[in-house]
Coordinates of C-alpha atoms in Angstrom, one line a residue:
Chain A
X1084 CA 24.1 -59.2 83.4
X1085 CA 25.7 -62.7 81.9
X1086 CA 25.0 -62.6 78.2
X1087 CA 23.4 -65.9 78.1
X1088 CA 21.2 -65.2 81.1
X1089 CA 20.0 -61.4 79.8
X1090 CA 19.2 -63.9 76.6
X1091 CA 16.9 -66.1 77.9
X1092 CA 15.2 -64.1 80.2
X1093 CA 14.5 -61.8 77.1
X1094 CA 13.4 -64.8 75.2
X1095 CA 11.1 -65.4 78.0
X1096 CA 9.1 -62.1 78.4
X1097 CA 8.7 -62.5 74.6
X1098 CA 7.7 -65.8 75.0
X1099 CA 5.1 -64.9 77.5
X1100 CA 3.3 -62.6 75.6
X1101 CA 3.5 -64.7 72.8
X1102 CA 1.7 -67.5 75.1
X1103 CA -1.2 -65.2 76.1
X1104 CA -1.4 -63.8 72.6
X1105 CA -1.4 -66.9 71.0
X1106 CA -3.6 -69.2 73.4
X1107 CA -7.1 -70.4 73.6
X1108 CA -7.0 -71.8 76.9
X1109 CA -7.9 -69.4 80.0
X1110 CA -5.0 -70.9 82.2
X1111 CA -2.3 -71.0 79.3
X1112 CA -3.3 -67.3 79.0
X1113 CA -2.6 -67.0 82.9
X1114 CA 0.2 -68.9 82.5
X1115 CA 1.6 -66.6 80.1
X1116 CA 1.2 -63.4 81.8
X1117 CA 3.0 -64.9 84.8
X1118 CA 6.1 -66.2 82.7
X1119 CA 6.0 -62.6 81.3
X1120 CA 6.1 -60.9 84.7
X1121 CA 8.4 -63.3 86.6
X1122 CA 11.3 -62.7 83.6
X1123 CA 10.8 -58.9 83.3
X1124 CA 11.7 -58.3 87.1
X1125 CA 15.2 -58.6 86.8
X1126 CA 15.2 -56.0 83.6
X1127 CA 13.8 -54.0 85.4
X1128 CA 16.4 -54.4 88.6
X1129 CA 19.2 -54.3 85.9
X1130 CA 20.7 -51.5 88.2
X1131 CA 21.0 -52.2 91.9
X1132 CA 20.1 -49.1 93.6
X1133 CA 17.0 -49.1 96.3
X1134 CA 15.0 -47.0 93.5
X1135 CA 14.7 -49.8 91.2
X1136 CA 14.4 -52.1 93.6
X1137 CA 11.4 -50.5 95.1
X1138 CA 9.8 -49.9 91.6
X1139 CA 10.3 -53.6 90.8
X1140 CA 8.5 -54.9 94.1
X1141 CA 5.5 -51.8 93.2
X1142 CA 5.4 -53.3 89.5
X1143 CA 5.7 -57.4 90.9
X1144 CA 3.1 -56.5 93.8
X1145 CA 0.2 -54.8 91.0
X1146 CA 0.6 -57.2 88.1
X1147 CA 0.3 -60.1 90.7
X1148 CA -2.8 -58.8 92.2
X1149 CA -4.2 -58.3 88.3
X1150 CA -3.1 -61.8 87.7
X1151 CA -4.9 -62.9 90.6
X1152 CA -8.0 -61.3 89.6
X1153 CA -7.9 -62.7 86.2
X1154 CA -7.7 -66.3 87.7
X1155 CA -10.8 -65.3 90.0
X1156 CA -12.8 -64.0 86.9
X1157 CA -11.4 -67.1 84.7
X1158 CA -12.6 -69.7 87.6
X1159 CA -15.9 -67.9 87.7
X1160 CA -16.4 -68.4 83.9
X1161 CA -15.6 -71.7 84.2
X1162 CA -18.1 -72.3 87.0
X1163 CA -21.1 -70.6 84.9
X1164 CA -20.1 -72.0 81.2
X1165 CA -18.3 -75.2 81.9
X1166 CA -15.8 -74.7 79.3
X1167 CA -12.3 -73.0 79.5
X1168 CA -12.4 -71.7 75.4
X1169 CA -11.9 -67.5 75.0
X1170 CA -14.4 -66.6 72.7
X1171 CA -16.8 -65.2 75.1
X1172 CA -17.2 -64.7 78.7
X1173 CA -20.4 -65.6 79.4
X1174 CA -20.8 -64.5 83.2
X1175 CA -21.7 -60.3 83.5
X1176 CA -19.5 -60.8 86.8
X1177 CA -16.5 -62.7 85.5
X1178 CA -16.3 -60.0 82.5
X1179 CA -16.6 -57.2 84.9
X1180 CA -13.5 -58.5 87.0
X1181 CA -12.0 -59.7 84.0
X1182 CA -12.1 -55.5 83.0
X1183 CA -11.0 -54.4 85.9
X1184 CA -7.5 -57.2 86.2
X1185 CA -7.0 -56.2 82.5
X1186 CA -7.1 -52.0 83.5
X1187 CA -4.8 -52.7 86.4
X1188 CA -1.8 -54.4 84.3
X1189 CA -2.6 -51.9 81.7
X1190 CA -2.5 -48.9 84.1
X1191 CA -6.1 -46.9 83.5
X1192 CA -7.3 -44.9 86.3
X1193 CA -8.3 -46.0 89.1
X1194 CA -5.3 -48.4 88.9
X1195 CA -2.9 -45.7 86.9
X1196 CA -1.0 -45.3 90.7
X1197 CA 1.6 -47.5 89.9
X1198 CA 3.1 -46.6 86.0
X1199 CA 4.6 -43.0 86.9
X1200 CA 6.3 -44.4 90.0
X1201 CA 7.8 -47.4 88.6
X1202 CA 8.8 -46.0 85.3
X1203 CA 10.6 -43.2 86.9
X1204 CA 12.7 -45.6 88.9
X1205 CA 14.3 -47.8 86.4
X1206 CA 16.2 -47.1 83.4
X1207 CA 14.8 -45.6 80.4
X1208 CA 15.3 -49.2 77.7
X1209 CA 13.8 -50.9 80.7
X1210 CA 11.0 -48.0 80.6
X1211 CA 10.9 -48.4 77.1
X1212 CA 10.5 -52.0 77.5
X1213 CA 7.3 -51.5 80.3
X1214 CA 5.7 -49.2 78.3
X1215 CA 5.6 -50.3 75.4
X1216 CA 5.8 -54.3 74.8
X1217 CA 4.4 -55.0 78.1
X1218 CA 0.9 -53.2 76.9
X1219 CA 0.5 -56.1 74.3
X1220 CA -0.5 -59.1 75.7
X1221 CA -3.4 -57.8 78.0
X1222 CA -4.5 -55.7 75.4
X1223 CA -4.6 -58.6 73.1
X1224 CA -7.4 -60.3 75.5
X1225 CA -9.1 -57.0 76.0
X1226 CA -9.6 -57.1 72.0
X1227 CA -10.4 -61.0 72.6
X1228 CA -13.5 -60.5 74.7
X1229 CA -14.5 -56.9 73.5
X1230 CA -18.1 -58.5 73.1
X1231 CA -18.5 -58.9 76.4
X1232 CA -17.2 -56.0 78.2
X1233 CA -19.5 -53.9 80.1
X1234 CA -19.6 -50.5 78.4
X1235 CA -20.0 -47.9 81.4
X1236 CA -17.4 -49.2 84.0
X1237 CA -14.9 -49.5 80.3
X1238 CA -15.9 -46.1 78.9
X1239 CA -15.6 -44.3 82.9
X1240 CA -11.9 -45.9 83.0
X1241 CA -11.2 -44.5 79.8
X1242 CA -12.0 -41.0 80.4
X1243 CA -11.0 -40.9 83.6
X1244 CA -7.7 -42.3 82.2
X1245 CA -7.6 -39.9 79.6
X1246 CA -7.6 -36.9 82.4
X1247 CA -5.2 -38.5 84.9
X1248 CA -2.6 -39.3 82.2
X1249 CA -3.4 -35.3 81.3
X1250 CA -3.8 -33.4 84.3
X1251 CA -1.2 -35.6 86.3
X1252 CA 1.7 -35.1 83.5
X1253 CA 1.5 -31.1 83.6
X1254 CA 3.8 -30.7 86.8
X1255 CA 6.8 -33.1 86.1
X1256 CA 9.8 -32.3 84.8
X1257 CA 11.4 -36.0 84.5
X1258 CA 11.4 -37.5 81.3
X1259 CA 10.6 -41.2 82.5
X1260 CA 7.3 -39.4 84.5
X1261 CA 6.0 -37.8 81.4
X1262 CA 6.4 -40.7 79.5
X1263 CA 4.4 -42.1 81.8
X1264 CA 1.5 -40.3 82.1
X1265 CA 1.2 -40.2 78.3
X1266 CA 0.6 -44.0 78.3
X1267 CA -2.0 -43.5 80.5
X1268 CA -3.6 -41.4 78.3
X1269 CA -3.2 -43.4 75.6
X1270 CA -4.3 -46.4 77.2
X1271 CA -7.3 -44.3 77.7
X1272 CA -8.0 -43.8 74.2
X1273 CA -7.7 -47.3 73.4
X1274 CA -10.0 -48.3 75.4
X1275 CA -12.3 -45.6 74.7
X1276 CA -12.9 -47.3 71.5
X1277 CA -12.6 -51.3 72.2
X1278 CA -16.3 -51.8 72.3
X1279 CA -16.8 -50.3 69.3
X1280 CA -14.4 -50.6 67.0
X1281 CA -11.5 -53.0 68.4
X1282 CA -9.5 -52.6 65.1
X1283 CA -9.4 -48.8 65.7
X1284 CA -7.6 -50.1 69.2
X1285 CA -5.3 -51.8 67.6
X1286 CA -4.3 -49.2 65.1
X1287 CA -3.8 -46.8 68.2
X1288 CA -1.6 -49.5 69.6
X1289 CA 0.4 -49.8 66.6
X1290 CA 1.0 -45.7 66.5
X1291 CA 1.5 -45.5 69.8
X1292 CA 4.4 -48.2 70.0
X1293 CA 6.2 -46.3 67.4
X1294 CA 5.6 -42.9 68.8
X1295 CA 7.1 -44.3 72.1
X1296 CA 9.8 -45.9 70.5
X1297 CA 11.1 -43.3 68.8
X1298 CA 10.7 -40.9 71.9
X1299 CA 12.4 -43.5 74.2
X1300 CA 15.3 -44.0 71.4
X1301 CA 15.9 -40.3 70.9
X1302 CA 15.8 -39.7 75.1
X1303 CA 18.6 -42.8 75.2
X1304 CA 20.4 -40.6 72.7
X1305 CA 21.0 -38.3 74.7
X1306 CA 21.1 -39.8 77.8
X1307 CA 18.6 -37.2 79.3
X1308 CA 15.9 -38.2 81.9
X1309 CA 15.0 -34.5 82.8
X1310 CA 13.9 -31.7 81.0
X1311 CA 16.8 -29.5 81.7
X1312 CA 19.1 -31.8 80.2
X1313 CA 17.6 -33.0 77.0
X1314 CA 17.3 -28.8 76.7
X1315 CA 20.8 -29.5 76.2
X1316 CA 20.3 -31.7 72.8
X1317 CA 20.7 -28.2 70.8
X1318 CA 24.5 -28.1 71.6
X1319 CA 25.2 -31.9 70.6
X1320 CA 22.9 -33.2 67.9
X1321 CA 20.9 -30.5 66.0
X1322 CA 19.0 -33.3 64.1
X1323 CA 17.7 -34.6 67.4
X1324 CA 16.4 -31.6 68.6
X1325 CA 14.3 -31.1 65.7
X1326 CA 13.1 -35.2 65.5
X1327 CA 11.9 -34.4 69.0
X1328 CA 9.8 -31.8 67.9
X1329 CA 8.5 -34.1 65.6
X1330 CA 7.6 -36.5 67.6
X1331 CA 6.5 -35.2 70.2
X1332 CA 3.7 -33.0 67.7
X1333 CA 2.7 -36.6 66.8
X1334 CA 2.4 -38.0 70.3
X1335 CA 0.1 -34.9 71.0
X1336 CA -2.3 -35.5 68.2
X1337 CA -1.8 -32.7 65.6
X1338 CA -2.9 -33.0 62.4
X1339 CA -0.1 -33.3 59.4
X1340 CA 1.5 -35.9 61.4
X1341 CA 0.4 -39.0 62.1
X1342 CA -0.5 -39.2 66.0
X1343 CA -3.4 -37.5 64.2
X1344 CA -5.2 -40.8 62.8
X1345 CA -6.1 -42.4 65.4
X1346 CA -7.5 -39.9 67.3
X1347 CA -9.2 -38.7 64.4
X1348 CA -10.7 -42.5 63.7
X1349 CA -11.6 -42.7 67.3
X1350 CA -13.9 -39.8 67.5
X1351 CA -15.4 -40.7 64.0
X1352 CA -16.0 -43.9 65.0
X1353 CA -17.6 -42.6 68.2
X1354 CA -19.7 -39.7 66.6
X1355 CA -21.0 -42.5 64.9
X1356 CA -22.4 -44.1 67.4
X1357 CA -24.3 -41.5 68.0
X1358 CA -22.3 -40.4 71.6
X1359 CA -21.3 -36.4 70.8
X1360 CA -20.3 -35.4 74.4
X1361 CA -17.9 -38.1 75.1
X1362 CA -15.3 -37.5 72.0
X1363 CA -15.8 -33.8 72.5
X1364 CA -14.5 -34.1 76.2
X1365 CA -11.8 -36.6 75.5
X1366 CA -10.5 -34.4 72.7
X1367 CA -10.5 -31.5 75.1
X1368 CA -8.9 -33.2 77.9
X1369 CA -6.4 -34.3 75.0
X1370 CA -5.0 -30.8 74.8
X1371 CA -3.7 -31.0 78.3
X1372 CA -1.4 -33.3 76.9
X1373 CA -0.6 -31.6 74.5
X1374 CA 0.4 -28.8 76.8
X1375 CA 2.9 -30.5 78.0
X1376 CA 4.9 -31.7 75.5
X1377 CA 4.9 -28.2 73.9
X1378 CA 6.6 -27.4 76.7
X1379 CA 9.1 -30.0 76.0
X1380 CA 9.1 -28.8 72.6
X1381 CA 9.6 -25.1 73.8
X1382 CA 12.2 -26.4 76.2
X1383 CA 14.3 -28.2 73.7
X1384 CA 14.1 -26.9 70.5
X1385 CA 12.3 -24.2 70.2
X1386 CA 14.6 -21.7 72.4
X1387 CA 17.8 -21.9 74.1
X1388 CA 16.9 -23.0 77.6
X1389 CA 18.8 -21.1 80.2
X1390 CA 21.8 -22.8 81.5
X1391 CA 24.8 -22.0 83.2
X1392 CA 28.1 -21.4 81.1
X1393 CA 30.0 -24.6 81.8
X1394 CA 26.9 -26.4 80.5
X1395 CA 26.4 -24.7 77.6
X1396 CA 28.8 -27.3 75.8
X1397 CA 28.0 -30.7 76.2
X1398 CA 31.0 -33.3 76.6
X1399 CA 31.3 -35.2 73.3
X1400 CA 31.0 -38.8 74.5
X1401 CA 31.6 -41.8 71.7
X1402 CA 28.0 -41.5 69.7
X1403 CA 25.6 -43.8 70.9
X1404 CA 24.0 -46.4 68.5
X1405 CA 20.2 -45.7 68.0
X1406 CA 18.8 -48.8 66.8
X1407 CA 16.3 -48.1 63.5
X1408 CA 15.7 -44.7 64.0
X1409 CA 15.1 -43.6 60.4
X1410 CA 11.8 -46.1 60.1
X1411 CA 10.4 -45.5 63.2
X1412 CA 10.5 -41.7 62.7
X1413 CA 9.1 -42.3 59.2
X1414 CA 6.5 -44.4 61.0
X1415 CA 6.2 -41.9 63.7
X1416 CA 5.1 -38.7 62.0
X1417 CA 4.6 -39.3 57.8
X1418 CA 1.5 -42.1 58.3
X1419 CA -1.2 -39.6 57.7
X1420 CA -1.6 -40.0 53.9
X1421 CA -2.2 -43.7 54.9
X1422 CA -5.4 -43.3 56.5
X1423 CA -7.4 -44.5 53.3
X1424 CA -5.9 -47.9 53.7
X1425 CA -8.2 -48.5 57.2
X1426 CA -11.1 -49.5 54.9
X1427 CA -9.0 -52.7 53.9
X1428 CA -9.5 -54.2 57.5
X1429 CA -13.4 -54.1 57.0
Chain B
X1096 CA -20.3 -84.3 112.2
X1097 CA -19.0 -86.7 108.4
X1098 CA -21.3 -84.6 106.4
X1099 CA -19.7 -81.2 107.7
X1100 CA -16.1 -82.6 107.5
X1101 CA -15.4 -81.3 104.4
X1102 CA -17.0 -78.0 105.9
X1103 CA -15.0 -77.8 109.0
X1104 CA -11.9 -78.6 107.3
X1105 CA -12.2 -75.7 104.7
X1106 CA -13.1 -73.7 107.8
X1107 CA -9.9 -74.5 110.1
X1108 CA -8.3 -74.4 106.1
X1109 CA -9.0 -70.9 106.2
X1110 CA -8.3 -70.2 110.0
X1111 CA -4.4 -71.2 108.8
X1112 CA -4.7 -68.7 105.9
X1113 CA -5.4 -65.8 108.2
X1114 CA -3.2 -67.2 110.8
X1115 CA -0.1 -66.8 108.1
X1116 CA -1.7 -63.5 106.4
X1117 CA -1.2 -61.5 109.5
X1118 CA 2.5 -61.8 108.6
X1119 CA 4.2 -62.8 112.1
X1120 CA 7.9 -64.3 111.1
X1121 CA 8.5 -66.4 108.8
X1122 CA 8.8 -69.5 110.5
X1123 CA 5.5 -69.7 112.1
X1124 CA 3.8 -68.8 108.6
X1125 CA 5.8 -72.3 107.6
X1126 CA 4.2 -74.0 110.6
X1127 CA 0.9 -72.6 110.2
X1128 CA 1.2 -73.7 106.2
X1129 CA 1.9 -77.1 107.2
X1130 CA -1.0 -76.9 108.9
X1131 CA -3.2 -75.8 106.1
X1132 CA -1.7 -77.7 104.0
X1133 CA -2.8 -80.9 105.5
X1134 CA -5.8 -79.5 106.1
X1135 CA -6.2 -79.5 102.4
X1136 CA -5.3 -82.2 101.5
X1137 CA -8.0 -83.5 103.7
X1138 CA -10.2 -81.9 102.1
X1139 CA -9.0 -82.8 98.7
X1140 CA -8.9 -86.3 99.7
X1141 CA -12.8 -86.3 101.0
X1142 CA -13.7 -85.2 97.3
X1143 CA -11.7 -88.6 96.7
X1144 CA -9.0 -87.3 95.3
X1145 CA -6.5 -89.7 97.1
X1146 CA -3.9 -89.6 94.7
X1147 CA -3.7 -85.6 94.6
X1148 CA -3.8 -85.8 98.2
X1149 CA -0.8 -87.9 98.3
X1150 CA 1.0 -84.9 96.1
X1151 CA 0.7 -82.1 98.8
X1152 CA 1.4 -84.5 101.3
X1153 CA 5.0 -85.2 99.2
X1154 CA 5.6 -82.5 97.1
X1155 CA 4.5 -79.7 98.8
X1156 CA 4.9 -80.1 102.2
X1157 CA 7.8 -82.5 102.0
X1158 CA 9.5 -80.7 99.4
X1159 CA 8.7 -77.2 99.1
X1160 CA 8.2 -76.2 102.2
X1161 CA 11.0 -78.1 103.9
X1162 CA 13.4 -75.9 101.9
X1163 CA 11.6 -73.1 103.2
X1164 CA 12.2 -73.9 106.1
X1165 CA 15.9 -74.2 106.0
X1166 CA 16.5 -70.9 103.6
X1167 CA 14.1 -69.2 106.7
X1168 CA 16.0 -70.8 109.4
X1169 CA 18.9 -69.6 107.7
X1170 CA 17.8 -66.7 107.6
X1171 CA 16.1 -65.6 110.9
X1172 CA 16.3 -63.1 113.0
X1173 CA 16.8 -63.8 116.9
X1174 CA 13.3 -62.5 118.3
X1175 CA 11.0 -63.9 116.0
X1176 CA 7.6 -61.9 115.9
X1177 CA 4.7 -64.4 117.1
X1178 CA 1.0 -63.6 116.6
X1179 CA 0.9 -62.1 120.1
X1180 CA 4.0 -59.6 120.0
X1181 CA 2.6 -56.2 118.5
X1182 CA -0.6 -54.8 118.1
X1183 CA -0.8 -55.1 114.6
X1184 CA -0.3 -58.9 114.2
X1185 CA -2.7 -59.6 116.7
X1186 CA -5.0 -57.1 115.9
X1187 CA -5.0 -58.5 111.8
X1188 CA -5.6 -61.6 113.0
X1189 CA -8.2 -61.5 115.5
X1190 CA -10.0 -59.4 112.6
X1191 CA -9.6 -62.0 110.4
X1192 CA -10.5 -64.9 112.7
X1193 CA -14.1 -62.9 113.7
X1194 CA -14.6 -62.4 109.6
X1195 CA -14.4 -66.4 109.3
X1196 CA -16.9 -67.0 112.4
X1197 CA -19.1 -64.4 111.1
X1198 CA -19.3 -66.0 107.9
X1199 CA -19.1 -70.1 109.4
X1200 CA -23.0 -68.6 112.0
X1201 CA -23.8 -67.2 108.4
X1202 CA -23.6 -70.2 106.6
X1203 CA -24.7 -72.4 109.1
X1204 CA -28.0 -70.0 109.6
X1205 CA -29.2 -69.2 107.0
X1206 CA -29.3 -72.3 104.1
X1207 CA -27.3 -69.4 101.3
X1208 CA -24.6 -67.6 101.3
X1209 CA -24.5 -65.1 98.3
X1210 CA -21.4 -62.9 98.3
X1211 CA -19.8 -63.5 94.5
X1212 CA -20.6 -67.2 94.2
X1213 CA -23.8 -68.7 95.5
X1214 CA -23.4 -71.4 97.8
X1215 CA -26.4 -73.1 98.1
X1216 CA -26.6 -75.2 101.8
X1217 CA -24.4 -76.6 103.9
X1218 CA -24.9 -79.7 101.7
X1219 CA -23.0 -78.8 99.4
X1220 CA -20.0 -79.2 101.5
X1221 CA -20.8 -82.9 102.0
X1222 CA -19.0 -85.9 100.4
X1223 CA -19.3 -86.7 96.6
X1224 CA -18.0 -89.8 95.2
X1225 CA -15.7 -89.4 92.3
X1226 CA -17.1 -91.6 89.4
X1227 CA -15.4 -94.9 90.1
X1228 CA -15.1 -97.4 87.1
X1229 CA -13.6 -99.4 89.9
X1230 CA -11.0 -101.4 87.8
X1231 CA -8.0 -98.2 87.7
X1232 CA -7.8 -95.4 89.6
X1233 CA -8.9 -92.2 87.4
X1234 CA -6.1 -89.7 89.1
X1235 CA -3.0 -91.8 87.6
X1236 CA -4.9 -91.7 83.9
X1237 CA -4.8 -88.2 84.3
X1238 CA -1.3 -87.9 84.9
X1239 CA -0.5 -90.1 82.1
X1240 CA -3.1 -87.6 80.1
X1241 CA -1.1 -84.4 81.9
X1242 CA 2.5 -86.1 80.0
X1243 CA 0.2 -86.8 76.4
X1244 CA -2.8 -84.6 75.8
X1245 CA -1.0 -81.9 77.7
X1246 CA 2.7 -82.0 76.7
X1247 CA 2.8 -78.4 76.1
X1248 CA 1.6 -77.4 79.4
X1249 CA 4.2 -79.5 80.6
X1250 CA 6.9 -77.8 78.3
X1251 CA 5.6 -74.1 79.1
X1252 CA 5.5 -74.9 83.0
X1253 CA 8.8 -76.5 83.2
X1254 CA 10.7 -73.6 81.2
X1255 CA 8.7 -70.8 84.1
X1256 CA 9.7 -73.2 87.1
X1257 CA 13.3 -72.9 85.4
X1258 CA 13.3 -69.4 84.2
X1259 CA 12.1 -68.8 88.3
X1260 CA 15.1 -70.0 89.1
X1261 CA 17.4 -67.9 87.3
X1262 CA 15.2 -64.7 88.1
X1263 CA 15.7 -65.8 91.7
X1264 CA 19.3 -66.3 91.2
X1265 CA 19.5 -63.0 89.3
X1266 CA 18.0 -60.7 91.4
X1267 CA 19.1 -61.9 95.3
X1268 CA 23.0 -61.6 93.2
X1269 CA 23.2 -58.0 94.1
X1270 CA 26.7 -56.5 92.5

């Protein structure tokens, strides 16, 4: 793409979800999620084959229809409270649509249909890009009217959320799909927690960005979308073999690293609200993640995958830049010791 | 029948809508949105919004959708699909059309219609006068407030409408 125009059509998705993050006005907020979906459409159709195509129209046709319910749920707002101001939706109906427009651009089951699909058709930085900045901005408004959500219908998308992004990630071998189907999850957790604690969603956020980041980074790397191939890392780049065993302990939730926190602060903060079956089950279904990316791990580091001969040495390519790796696997796996620092944002 | 005007409008308003969402060609969803779109501006205008009115009359159908109409033209195939040329047009929208007079004996028998909103009677639907000081028209103050009080909106709106353009341009390139 023409420098300048890849430049300000970057500067406008940022710009976007700086508008809905930033605003206090229900129809700047709008206004911002549109900018932000109108300039990501030709990142993610940076390639011209039918497959991004198609996952651009899947991505354009489910954000619209969330954007459409948000305007529904703002304009019923404004009908029952007069005023266009976020601090609280006062209408039980506007806040339940409002949920469900928010889930949908997020991807939480029952509207998780469309993240495996569209991130598996376009390139892994414009994956990167889906699945990690554009979770911001409507998580920003979920943490802006947490008052008002209504628990059960958050609480069943969450779970639910949590055992799609599990159960659905345990037969694919594409990287993009896996990657995928752990947001979901993740997204799951978040919003596990937003009515209770929507600093704990947050943190998750924050973790999960890097986690991603560095996964997405380290997959660029190598240039491998399937499981076969980044088994193929051992032969190239020892070091990346072993960061990706890392990471991808982290992304699962184990303990010495620090994917652990906010899992570990999210069934705290549950337990003490006195709900005992609900963290129990979400940490359960949480090992069904964790299957799979010890599988990964298995596949990559762990052993020597079978491969033929000729692919047993990798063509040495000119090494491929990978933008602040060092911090964000600092960030990614050595946070734990951190943890004590939470009670600052009381 | 100049107390339901604003109701039969909205009704023949929505007619259009379904008449365009059963997706024959392009070109007759153009026509039908002509249609609805002066429709609506009736309606607009029998709130007394003259001056908004005036807008879609201008902008919207003389602007936007005349270049529609060319890039369509342009653009069409030679056996345009009408409303009546495969079962699924037709059958979308004679569903639709029986949805709207289902709701239109609805409304008009009993005085509520409670679906998400509540609409309370076919009053409703009658004429209001917009609060008139009588010596300048309100709708040109708020454009002048839209350029003032609203500058950013005006900033923000401007850089999408020209942002759309590039994405359009960007994405219909092709390699």
């Amino acid at each position: 793409m023409n420098p300048l125009i890849l430049t300000i059509i970057l500067m406008t998705v940022f710009l976007g979800t700086m508008i809905v993050m930033a605003s206090s006005h229900w129809l700047m907020i709008w206004i911002g999620f549109e900018m932000n979906l109108l300039a990501i459409i030709p990142i993610l159709m940076k390639k011209y084959n039918p497959r991004a195509m198609e996952a651009s129209t899947k991505y354009f046709l489910t954000q619209a229809t969330a954007s459409m319910l948000l305007m529904m749920a703002i304009i019923i707002n404004l009908m029952h409270s007069g005023q266009w101001t976020i601090t609280k939706v006062f209408n039980p109906t506007a806040s339940i649509i409002m949920t469900l427009a928010l889930a949908m651009k997020l991807g939480l089951t029952p509207f998780h249909f469309w993240v495996p699909e569209v991130t598996q058709g376009i390139s892994l930085t414009s994956g990167l890009i889906l699945l990690t900045w554009q979770k911001l901005a409507p998580m920003s408004i979920l943490y802006q009217i947490s008052p008002s959500i209504n628990l059960n219908i958050l609480l069943t998308m969450a779970v639910l959320s949590i055992l799609v992004g599990g159960w659905g990630g345990l037969n694919q071998t594409q990287l993009r799909k896996i990657m995928a189907y752990s947001s979901i999850a993740h997204m799951g957790w978040m919003a596990a927690i937003l009515v209770y604690n929507p600093t704990l969603t947050m943190l998750n956020m924050l973790i999960y960005i890097m986690m991603t980041l560095t996964m997405f980074m380290l997959f660029i790397h190598s240039s491998s979308t399937t499981t076969l191939s980044l088994s193929h890392t051992w032969n190239k780049a020892p070091l990346i073999t072993t960061l990706i065993l890392i990471t991808l302990l982290s992304m699962g939730g184990l303990p010495p690293l620090s994917g652990f926190m906010p899992k570990w602060m999210i069934i705290q903060e549950l337990t003490k609200n006195s709900s005992i079956i609900l963290p129990t089950l979400m940490a359960i279904m949480a090992l069904l993640n964790l299957y799979f990316y010890m599988r990964l791990t298995y596949s990559t580091s762990l052993t020597m995958f079978p491969s033929t001969n000729n692919m047993k040495m990798k063509w040495q390519f000119e090494t491929k830049q990978i933008t602040l790796l060092p911090p964000l696997i600092i960030a990614s796996s050595l946070l734990l010791p951190l943890t004590p620092m939470l009670s600052i944002l009381d | 029948m100049m107390t339901y005007i604003v109701f039969i409008l909205s009704v023949i308003f929505v007619i259009g809508f379904v008449g365009f969402s059963s997706k024959p060609s392009p070109i007759y969803g153009g026509l039908v949105l002509i249609v609805s779109g002066g429709v609506g501006c009736g309606i607009i205008m029998n709130f007394g919004g003259s001056f908004l009115g005036l807008m879609v009359f201008l902008i919207y159908l003389g602007g936007m959708l005349v270049v529609f109409g060319y890039t369509t033209a342009m653009a069409t195939e030679q056996y345009p699909e009408v409303w009546v040329s495969n079962a699924t047009v037709m059958g979308v929208f004679l569903l639709g059309l029986l949805m709207e007079v289902m709701l239109v004996l609805y409304v008009l028998k009993s005085e509520e219609v409670g679906v998400v909103f509540k609409f309370s009677s076919v009053g409703d639907w009658a004429i209001y006068d917009i609060g008139n000081s009588g010596v300048f028209s309100e709708e040109i103050m708020g454009v002048a407030a839209l350029y003032r009080y609203g500058a950013w909106v005006v900033v923000v709106t401007g850089w999408s409408l020209l942002v759309g353009v590039l994405v359009i341009l960007e994405v219909t390139r092709g390699d």
